Tab-separated table of C-alpha atoms in Angstrom:
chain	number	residue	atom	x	y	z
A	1	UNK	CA	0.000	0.000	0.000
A	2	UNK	CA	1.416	3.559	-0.895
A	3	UNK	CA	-0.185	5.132	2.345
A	4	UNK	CA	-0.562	4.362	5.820
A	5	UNK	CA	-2.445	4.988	9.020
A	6	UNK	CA	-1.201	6.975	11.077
A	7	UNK	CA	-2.494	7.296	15.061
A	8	UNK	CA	-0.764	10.727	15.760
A	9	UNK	CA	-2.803	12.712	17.460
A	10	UNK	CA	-4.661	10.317	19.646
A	11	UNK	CA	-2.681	10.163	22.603
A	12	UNK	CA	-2.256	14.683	22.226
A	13	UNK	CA	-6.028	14.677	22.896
A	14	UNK	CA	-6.909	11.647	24.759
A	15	UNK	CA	-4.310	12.084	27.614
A	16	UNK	CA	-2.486	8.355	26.165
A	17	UNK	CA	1.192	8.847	27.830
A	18	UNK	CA	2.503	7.834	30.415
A	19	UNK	CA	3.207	11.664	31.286
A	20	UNK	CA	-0.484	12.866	31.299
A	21	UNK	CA	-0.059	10.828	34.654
A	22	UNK	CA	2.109	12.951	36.685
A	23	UNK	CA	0.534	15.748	34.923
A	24	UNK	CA	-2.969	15.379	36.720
A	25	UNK	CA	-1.344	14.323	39.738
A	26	UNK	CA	0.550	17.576	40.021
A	27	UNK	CA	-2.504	19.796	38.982
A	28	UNK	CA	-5.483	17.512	38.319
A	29	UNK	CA	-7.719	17.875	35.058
A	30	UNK	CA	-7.411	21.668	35.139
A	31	UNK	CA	-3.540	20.994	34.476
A	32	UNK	CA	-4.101	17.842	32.163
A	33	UNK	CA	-6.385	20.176	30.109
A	34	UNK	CA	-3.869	23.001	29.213
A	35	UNK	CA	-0.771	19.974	28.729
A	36	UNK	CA	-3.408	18.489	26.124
A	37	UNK	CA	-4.092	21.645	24.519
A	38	UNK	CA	-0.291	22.855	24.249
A	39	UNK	CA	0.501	19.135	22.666
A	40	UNK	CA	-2.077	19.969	19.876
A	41	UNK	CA	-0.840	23.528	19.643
A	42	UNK	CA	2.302	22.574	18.794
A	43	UNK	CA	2.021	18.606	17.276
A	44	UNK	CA	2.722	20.591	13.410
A	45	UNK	CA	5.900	21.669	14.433
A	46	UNK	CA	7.145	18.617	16.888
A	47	UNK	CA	5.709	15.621	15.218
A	48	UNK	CA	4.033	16.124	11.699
A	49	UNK	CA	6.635	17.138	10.056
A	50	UNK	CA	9.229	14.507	11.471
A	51	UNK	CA	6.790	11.650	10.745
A	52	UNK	CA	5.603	13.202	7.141
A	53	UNK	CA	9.741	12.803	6.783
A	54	UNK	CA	9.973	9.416	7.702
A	55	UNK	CA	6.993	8.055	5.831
A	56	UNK	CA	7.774	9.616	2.664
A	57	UNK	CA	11.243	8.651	2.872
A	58	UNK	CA	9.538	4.954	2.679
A	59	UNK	CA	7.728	5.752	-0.590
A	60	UNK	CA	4.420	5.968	1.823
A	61	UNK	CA	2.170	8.588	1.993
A	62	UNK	CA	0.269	9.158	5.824
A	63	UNK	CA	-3.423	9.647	6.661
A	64	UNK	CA	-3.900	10.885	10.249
A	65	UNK	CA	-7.592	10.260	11.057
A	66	UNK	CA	-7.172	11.442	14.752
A	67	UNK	CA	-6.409	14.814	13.046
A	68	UNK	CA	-9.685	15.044	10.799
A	69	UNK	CA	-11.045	18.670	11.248
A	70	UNK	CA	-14.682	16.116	12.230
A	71	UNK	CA	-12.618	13.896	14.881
A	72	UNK	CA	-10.682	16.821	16.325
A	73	UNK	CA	-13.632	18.997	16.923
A	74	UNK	CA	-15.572	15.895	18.369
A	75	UNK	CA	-12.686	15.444	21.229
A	76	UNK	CA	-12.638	18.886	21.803
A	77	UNK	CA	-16.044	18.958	22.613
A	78	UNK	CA	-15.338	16.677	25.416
A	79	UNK	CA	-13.981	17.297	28.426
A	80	UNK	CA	-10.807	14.917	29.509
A	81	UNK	CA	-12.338	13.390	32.642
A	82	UNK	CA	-14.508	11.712	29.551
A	83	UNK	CA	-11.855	10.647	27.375
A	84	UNK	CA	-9.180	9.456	29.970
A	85	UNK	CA	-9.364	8.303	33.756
A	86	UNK	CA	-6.127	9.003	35.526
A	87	UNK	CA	-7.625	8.148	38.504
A	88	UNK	CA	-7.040	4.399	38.376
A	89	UNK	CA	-4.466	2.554	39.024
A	90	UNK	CA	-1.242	2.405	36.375
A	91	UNK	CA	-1.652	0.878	33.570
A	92	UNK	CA	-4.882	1.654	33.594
A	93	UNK	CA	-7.289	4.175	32.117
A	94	UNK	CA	-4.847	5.499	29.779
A	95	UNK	CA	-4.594	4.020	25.788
């Protein structure tokens, strides 16, 4: 196949790494909430353009359906306590 899948932009917005964790723990969803919105702000400059790089060098071309204007605007319209629960134990509640 000449293009791939590509899940950027699902962890950004639905608190997926291990250091959304530490994140709510230091300021709870509050905090989580501006980190998530500051990884989206800036996911064009840190990671788009980096992976866009390393597919193409493969002959590939990359879809990124967690970045569809539709799917973005749908997460946004949630609030984080409804996409991720970093309340639970580790392991859990994240990805």
């Amino acid at each position: 196949p000449r293009a791939l899948l590509v899940g950027i932009g699902a962890d950004e917005q639905m608190a997926g790494y291990g250091r959304h964790r530490p994140v709510y723990n230091r300021g709870g969803y509050d905090a989580l909430r501006t980190e998530l919105q500051m990884e989206m702000n800036r996911i064009w400059l840190r990671n788009l353009g980096r992976d866009d790089r390393c597919i193409s060098d493969h002959g590939k071309e990359g879809r990124y359906p967690f970045l569809d204007e539709d799917v973005v605007s749908y997460l946004s319209s949630l609030d984080v306590s409804e996409k991720t629960d970093v309340t639970r134990p580790q392991g859990e509640g994240i990805k």
